[in-house]
PDB file of C-alpha atoms and ligand atoms in Angstrom:
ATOM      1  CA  UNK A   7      70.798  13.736   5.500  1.00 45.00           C
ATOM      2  CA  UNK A   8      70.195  15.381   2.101  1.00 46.00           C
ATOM      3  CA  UNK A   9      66.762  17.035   1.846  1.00 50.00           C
ATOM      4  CA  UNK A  10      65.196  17.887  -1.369  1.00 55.00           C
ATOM      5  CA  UNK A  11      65.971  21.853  -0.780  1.00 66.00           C
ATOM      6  CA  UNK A  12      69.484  20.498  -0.684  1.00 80.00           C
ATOM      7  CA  UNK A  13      69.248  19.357  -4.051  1.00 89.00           C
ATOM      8  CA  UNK A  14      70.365  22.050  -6.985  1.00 90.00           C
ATOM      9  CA  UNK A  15      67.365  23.023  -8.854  1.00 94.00           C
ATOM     10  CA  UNK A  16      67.939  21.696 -12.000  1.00 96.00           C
ATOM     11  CA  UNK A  17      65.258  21.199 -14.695  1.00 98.00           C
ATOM     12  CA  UNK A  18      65.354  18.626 -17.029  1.00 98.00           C
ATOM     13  CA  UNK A  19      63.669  17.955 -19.782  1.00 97.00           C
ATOM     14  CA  UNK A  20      64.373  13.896 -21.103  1.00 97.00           C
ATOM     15  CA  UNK A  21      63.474  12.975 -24.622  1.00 97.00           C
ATOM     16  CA  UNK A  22      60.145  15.115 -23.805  1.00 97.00           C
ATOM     17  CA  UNK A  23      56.967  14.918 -26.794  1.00 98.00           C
ATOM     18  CA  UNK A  24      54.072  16.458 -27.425  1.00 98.00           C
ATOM     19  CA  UNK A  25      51.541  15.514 -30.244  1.00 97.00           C
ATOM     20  CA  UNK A  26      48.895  18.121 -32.090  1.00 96.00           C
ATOM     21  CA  UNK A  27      45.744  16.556 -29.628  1.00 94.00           C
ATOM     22  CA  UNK A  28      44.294  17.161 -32.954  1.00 95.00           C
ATOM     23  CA  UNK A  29      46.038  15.796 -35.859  1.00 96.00           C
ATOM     24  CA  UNK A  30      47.936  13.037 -33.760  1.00 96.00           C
ATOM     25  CA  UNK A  31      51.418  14.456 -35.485  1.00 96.00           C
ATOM     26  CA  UNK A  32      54.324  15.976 -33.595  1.00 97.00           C
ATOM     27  CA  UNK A  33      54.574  18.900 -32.167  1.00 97.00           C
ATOM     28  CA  UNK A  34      57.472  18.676 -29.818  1.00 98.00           C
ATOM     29  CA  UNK A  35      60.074  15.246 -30.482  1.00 96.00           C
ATOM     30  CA  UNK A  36      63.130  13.830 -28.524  1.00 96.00           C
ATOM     31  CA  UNK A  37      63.752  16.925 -26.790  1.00 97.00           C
ATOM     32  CA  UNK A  38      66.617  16.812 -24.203  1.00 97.00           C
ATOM     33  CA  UNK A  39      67.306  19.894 -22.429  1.00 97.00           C
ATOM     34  CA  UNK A  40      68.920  20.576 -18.879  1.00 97.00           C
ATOM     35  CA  UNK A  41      68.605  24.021 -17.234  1.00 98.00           C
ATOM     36  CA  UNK A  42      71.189  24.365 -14.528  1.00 97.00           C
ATOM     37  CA  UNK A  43      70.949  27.188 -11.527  1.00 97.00           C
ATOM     38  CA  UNK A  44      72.778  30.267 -13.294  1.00 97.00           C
ATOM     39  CA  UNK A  45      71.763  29.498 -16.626  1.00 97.00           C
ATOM     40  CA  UNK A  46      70.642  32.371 -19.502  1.00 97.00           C
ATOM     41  CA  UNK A  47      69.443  30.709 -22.374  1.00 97.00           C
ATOM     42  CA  UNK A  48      67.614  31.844 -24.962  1.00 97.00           C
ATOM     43  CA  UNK A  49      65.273  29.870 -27.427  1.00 97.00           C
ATOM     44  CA  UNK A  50      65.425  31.184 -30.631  1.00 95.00           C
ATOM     45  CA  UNK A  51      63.465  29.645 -34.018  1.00 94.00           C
ATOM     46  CA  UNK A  52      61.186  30.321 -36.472  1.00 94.00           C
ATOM     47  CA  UNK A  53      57.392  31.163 -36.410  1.00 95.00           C
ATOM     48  CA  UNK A  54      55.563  27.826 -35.254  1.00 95.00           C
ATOM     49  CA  UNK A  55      58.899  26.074 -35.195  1.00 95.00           C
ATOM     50  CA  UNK A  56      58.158  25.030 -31.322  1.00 97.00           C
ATOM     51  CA  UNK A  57      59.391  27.512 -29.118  1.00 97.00           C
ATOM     52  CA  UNK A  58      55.983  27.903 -26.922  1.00 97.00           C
ATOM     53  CA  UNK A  59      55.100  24.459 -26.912  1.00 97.00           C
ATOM     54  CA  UNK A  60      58.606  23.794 -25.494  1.00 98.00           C
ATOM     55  CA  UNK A  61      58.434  26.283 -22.889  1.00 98.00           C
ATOM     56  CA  UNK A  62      54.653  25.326 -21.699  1.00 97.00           C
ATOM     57  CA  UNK A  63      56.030  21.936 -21.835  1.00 97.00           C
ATOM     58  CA  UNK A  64      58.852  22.414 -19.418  1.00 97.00           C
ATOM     59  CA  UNK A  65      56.419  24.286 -17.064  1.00 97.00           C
ATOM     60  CA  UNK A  66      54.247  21.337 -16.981  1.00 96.00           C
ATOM     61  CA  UNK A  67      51.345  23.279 -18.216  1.00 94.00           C
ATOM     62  CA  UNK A  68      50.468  21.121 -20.972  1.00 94.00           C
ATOM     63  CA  UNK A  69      50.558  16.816 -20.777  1.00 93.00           C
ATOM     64  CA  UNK A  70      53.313  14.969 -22.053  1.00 95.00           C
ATOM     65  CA  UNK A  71      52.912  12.975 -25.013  1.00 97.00           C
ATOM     66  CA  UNK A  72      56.430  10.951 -24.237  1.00 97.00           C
ATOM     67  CA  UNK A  73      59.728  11.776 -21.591  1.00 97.00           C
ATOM     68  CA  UNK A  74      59.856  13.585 -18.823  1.00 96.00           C
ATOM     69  CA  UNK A  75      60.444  16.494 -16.997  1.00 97.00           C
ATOM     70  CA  UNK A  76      63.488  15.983 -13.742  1.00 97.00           C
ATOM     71  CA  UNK A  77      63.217  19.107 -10.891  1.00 97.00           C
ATOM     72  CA  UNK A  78      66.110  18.578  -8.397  1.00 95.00           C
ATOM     73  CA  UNK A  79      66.550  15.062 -10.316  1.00 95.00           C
ATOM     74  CA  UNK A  80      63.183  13.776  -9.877  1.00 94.00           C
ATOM     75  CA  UNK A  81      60.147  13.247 -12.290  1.00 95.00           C
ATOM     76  CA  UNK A  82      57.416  15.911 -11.512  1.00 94.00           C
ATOM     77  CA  UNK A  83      54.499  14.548 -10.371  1.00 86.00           C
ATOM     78  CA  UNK A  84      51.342  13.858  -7.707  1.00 85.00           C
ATOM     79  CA  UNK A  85      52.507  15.845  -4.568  1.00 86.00           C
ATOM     80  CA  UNK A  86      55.781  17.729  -6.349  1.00 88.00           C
ATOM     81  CA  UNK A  87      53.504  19.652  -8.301  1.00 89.00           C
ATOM     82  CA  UNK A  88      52.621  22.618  -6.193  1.00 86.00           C
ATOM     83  CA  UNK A  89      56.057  23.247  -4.985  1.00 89.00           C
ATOM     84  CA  UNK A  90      57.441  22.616  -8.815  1.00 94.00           C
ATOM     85  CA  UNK A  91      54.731  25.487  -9.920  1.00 92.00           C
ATOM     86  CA  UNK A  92      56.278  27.290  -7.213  1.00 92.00           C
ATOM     87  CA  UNK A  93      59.858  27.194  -8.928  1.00 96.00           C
ATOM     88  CA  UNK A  94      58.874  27.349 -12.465  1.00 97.00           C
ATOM     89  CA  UNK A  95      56.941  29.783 -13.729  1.00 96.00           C
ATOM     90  CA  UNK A  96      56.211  30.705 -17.143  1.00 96.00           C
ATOM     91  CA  UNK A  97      55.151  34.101 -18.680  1.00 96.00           C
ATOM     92  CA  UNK A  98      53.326  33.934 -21.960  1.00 92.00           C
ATOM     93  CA  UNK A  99      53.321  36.832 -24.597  1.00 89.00           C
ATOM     94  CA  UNK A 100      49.674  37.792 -23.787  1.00 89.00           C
ATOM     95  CA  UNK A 101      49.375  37.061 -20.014  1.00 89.00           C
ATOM     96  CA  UNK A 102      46.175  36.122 -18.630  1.00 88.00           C
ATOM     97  CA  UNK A 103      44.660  38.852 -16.210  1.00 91.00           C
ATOM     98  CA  UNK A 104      41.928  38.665 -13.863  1.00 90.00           C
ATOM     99  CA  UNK A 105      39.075  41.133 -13.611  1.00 91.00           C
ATOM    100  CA  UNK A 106      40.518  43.733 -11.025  1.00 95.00           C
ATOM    101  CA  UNK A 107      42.689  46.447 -10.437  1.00 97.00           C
ATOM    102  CA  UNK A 108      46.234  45.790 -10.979  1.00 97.00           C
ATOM    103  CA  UNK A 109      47.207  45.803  -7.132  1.00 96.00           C
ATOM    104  CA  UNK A 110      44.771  42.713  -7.103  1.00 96.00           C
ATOM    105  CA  UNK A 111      46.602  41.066  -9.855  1.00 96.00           C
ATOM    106  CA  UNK A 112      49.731  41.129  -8.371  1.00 96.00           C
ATOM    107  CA  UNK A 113      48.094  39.911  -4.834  1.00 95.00           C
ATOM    108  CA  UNK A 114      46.051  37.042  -6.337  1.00 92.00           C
ATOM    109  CA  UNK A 115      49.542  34.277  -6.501  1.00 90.00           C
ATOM    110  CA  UNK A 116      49.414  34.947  -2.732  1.00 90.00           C
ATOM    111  CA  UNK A 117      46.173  33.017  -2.371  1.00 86.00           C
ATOM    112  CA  UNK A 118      47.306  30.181  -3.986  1.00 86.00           C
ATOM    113  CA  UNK A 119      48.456  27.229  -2.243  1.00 82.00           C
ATOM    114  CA  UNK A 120      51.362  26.959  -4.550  1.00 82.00           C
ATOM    115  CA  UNK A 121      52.854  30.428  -3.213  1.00 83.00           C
ATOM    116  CA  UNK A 122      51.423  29.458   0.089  1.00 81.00           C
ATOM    117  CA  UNK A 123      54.515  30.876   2.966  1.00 81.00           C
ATOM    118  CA  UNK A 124      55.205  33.590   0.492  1.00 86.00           C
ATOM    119  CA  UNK A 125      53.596  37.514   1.426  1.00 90.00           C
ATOM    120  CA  UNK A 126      53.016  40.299  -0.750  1.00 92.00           C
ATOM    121  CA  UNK A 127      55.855  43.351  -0.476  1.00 93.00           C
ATOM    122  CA  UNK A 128      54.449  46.496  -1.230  1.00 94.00           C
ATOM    123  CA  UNK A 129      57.871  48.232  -1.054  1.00 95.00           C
ATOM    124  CA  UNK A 130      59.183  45.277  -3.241  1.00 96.00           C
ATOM    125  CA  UNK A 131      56.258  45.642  -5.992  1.00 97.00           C
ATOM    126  CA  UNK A 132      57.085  49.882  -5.625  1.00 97.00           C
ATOM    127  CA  UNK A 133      60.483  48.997  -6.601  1.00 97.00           C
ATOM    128  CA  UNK A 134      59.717  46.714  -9.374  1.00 98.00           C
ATOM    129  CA  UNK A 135      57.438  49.424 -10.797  1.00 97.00           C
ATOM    130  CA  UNK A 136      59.914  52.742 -10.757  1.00 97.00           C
ATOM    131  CA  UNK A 137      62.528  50.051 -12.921  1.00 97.00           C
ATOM    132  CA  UNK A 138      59.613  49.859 -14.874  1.00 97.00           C
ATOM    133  CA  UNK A 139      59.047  53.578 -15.531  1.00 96.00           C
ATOM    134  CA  UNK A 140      56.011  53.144 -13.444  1.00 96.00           C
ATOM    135  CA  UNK A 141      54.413  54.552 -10.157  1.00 95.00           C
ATOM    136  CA  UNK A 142      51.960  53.350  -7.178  1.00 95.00           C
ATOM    137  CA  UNK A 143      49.106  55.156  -9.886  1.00 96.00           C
ATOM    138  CA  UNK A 144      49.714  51.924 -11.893  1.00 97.00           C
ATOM    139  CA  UNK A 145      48.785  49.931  -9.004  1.00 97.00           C
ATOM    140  CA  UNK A 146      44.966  51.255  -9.310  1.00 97.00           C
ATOM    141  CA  UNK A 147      44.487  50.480 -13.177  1.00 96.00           C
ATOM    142  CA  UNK A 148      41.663  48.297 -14.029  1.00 96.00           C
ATOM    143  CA  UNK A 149      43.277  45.323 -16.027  1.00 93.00           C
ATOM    144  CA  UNK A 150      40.637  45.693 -18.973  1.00 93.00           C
ATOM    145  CA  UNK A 151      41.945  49.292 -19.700  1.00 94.00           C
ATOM    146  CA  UNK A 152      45.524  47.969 -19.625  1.00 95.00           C
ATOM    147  CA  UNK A 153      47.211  48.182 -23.157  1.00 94.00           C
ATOM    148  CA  UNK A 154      49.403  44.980 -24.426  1.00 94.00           C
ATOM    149  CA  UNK A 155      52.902  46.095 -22.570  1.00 95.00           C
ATOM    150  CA  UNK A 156      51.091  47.117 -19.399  1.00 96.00           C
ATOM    151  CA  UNK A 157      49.668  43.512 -19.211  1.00 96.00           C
ATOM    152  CA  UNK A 158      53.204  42.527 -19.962  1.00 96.00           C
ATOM    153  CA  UNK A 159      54.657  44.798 -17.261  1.00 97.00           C
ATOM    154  CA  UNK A 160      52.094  43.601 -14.943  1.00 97.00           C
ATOM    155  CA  UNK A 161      52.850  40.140 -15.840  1.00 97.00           C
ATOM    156  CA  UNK A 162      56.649  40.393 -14.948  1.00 97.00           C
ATOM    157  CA  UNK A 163      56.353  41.886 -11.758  1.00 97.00           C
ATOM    158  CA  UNK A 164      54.070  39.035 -10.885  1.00 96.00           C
ATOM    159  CA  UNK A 165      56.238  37.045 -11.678  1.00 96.00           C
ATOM    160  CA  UNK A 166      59.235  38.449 -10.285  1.00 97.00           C
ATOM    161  CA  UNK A 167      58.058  38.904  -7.004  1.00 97.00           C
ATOM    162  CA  UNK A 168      57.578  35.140  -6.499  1.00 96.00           C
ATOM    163  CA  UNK A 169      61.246  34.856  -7.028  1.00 96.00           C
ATOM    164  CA  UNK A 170      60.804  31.661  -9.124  1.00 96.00           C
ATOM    165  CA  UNK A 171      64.145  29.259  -9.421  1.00 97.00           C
ATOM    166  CA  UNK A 172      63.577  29.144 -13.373  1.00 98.00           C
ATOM    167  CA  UNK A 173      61.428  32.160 -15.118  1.00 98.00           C
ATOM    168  CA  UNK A 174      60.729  30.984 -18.803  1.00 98.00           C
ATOM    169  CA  UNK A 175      60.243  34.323 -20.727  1.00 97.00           C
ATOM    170  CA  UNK A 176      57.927  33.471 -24.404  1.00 96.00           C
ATOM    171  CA  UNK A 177      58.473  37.134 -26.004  1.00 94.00           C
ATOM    172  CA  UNK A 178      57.784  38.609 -22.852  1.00 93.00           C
ATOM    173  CA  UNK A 179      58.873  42.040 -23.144  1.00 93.00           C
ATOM    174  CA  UNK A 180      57.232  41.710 -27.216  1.00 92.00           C
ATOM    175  CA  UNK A 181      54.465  44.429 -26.855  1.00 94.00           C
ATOM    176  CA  UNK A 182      56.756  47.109 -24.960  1.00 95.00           C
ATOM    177  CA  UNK A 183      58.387  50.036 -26.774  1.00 95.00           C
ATOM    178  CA  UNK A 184      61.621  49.733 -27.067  1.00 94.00           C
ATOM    179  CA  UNK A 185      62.862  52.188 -24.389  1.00 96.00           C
ATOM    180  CA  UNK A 186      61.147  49.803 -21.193  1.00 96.00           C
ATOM    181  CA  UNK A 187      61.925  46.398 -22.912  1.00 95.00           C
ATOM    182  CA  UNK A 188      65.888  47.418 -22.110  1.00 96.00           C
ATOM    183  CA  UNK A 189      63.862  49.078 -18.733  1.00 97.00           C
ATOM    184  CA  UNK A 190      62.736  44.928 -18.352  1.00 97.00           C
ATOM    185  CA  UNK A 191      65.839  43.721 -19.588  1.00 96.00           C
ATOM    186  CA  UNK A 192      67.848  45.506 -16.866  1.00 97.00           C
ATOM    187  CA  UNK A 193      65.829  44.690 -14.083  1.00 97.00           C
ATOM    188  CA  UNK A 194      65.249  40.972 -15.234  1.00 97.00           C
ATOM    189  CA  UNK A 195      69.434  41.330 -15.293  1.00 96.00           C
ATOM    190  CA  UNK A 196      69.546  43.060 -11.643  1.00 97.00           C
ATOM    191  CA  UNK A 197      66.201  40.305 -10.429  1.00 97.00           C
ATOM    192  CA  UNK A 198      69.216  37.720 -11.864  1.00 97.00           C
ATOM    193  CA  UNK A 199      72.349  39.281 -10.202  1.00 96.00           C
ATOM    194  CA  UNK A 200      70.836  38.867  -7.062  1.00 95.00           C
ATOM    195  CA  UNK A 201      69.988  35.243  -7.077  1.00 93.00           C
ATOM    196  CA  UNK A 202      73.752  34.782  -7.217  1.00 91.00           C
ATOM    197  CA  UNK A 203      73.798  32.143  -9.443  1.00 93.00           C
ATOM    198  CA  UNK A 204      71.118  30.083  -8.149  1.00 95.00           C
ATOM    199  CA  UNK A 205      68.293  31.790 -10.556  1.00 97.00           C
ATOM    200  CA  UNK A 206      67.758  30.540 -14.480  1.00 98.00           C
ATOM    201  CA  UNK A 207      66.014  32.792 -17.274  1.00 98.00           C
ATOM    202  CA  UNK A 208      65.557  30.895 -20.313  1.00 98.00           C
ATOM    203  CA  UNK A 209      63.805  33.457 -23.078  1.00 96.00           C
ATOM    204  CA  UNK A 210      62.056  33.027 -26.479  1.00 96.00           C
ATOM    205  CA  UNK A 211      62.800  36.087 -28.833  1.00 92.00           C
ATOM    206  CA  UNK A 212      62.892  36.944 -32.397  1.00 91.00           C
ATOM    207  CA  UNK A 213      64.787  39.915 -31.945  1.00 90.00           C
ATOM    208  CA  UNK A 214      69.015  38.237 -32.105  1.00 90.00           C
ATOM    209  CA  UNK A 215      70.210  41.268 -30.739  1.00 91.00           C
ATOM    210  CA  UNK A 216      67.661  41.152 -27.548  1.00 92.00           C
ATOM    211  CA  UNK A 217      69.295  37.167 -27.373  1.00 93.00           C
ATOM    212  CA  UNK A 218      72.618  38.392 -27.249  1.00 93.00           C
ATOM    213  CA  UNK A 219      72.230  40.389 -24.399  1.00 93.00           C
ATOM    214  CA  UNK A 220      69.879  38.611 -22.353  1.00 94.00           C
ATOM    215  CA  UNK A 221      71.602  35.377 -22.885  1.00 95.00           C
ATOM    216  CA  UNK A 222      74.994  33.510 -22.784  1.00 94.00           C
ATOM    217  CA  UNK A 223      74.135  30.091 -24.947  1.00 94.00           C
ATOM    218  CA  UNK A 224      70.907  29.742 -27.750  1.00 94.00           C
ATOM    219  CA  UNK A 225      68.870  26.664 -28.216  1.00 95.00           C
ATOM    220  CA  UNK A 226      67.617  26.590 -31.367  1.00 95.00           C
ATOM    221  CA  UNK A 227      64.269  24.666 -32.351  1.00 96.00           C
ATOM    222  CA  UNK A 228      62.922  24.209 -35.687  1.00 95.00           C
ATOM    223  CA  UNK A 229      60.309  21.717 -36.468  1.00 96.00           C
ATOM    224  CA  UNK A 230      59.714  20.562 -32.623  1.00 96.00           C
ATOM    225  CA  UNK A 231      63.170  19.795 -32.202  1.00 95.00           C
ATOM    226  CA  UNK A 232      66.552  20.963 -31.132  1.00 95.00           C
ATOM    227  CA  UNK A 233      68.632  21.994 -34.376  1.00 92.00           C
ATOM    228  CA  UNK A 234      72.199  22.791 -34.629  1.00 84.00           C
ATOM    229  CA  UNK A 235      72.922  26.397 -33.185  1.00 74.00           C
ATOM    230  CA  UNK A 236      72.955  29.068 -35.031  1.00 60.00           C
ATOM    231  CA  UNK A 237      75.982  31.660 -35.355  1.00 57.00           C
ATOM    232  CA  UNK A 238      75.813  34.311 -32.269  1.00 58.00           C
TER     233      UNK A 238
HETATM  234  N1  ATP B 327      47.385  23.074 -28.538  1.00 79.11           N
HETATM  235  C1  ATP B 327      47.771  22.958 -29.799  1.00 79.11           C
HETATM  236  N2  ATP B 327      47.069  22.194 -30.663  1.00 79.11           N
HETATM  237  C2  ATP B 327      47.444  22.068 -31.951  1.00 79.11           C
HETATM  238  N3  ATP B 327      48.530  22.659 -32.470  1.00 79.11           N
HETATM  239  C3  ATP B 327      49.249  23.433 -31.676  1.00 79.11           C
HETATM  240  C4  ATP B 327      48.922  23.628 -30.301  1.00 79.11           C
HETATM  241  N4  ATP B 327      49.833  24.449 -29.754  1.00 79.11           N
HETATM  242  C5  ATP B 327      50.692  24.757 -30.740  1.00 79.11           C
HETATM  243  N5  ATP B 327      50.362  24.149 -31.881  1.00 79.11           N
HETATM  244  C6  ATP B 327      51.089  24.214 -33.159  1.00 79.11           C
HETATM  245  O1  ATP B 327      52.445  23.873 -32.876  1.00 79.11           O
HETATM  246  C7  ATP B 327      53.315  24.608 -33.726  1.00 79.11           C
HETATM  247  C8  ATP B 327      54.340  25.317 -32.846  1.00 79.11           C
HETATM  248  O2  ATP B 327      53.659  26.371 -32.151  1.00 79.11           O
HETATM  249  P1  ATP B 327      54.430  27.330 -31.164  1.00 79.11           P
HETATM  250  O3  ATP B 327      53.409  28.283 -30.630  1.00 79.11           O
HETATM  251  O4  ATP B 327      55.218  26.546 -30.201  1.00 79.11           O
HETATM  252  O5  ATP B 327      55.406  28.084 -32.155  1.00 79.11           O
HETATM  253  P2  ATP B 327      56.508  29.181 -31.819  1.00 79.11           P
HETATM  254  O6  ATP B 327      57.827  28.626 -32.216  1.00 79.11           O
HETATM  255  O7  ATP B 327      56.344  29.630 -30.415  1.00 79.11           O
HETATM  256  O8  ATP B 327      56.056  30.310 -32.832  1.00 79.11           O
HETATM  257  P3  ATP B 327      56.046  31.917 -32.741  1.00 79.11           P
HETATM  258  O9  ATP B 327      57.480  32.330 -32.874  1.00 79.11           O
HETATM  259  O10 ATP B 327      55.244  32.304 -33.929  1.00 79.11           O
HETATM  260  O11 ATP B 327      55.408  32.293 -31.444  1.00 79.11           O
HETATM  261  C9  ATP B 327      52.442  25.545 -34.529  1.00 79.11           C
HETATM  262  O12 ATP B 327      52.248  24.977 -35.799  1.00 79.11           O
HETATM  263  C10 ATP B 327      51.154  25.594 -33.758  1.00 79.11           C
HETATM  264  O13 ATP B 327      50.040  25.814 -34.609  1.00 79.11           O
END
């Protein structure tokens, strides 16, 4: 009998909406997406066309104002939450940290029922950190002395480490010099490699050249919708 780990884990995203809570108007329309296992994508668009509220959308971190989001060909909902937070995660541009050191950052997921059967790897976080250009030091920052692209840094690994089925990346390598966003790139590549097709990135950039190597298809979204893609 099939169980629901059997399942591919596919997201999909059917005719999803999302108003201005505001206003009342559209912010996300009629948007139909499907994110297979193995797929790069990368969202590309202009300033406020969308991109975020799409990407917070398909992480369920915001309500639905119409459609729905499909994991494993299922709506999302009551009990499927926790283990669909487990799957998707999504890393925002300025990532929330808590008051600690960074060590504690990294360890808080753990505590969370939605992680719960996962363990902190020391040697794996180590690892993580040398790609990174970073040491165990690192591990002892306070996060209110981190800069923007240590929060960042701190933010992927967390990430990482959870070994999500779909990461959704909104400019998350945006505050690091140039030299350890193609550091991120290449372990975000390697992280990828090793899923053997059964891991999804889907990223929001400005930079076209970043989307060309980080991705093999664009979705492009202007005015809270999917438009016609543009020229790679
Ligand atoms: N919670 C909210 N309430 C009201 N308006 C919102 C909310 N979230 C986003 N918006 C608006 O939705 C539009 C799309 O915002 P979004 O952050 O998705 O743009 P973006 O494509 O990610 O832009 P950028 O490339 O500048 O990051 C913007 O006009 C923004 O002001």
């Amino acid at each position: 009998m099939s169980t629901g780990d059997d399942k591919p884990k596919t997201l999909q995203a059917q005719g999803i909406g999302r108003r201005d809570p505001g206003t009342g108007g559209w912010l996300l329309r009629g948007v139909d997406l499907t994110i297979q296992p193995g797929d790069r994508l990368a969202v590309v668009g202009s300033s406020g066309a969308g991109k975020t509220v799409l990407l917070r959308a398909l992480a369920m971190l915001d309500p639905l104002d119409e459609g729905a989001i499909l994991w494993q060909g299922d709506p999302v909902s009551g009990e499927r939450v926790p283990a669909f937070r487990a799957q998707v995660l999504y890393l925002h541009q300025r990532p929330a940290l808590f008051d600690g050191s960074v060590a504690a950052n990294l360890r808080l997921p753990y505590a969370l029922k939605t992680h719960r059967g996962a363990r902190y790897d020391d040697e794996r976080v180590l690892e993580f950190l040398d790609a990174l250009g970073r040491d165990r030091l690192f591990l002892e920052k306070a996060h209110h002395d981190l800069s923007g692209g240590e929060g960042q840094i701190v933010a992927l690994i967390r990430g990482l480490q959870l070994d999500p089925a779909v990461l959704l990346l909104d400019e998350a390598t945006s505050s690091l010099d140039r030299a350890t966003a193609r550091m991120a790139e290449a372990l975000l590549e390697r992280w990828y490699a090793e899923g053997a097709g059964k891991r999804a990135l889907v990223w929001v950039t400005h930079d076209p050249e970043q989307a060309h190597r980080v991705a093999a298809r664009n979705l492009n979204i202007q005015a809270g919708q999917i438009a016609p893609e543009p020229a790679r």
